[in-house]
């Protein structure tokens, strides 16, 4: 058995990101196949405890201390740094040993693991602040919500598991704007999770598409629903030589927090209203349509279509689900969209159908992060016959 584990460990050290993801999925399937009913009971029965104790660890700074420590640390070391009762810290670290956040190297002595280091990353802190601060409430409400609507596929964005869980009638983004700490978590997570090497800019032929453009007054790139402007900043940094305006659009509360990027105009705009910027070369959306059910996406697409010039391109940067074998992350986000917005992740056929329903044409799909099914879709006005 030890030899097999050593072999897998060696494989993991040389595998690339995609191979590691497949290895983890295979090992988890194997572990699940070995589990007895008692194991399943405790694994799912205590799942909320795991989340709760991770939050406690973040509040106390335990992960930061373990991740940055040079070697093992004792219970008393951790208690002194955090100011918590040593008896409590002993029980917490004992639990962390069971969920692989810390390894117990001797009695009362622990060393942080890879997971402790992951939990200390800025992106993880922002992401779990978002998930624990907002999304967990809708997850808890989902069973009662689905029962209440008769287990139909949700299509009404004005009444979702989010509304049920937080006892509110306002949409999620408005709710976040009324809770600035949560809005900050969301924007920080959205910004930090975008790895530059995993971007639509690595696959889409921007230079080819903009060849011959020379009007500095024409809108070159309009980021619709672009948050605080990280995508605009990346575009302008990569293509400073291309003539034209780069414009960030989002709701007023978000634009107030927008980055002051040189060469980027920040514009307050509700994308369910007519698009004020006419004839742009690129209208770009990242992770926007998946927040909305089909009837709302049709309004969004139609508003952009009405503003497009013959050579305009609507670039939709989204998850494009495979027809079979959808992975854990994509399937989880799909159900998260269900609970928050009565929306969904979509296959290429479903994206194509949405585009065609408002008189647009999905010309080509460019995958750039195949592990997570992330692609940018090139959508245009149909060519005249």
mmCIF file of C-alpha atoms in Angstrom, residues 236 259-265:
data_model
loop_
_atom_site.group_PDB
_atom_site.id
_atom_site.type_symbol
_atom_site.label_atom_id
_atom_site.label_comp_id
_atom_site.label_asym_id
_atom_site.label_seq_id
_atom_site.Cartn_x
_atom_site.Cartn_y
_atom_site.Cartn_z
ATOM 1 C CA UNK A 236 -5.451 48.270 -22.460
ATOM 2 C CA UNK A 259 -9.963 51.250 -10.889
ATOM 3 C CA UNK A 260 -8.538 54.591 -12.121
ATOM 4 C CA UNK A 261 -6.857 52.964 -15.125
ATOM 5 C CA UNK A 262 -5.274 55.439 -17.573
ATOM 6 C CA UNK A 263 -6.972 55.206 -20.942
ATOM 7 C CA UNK A 264 -10.165 53.634 -19.546
ATOM 8 C CA UNK A 265 -13.461 55.536 -19.276
#
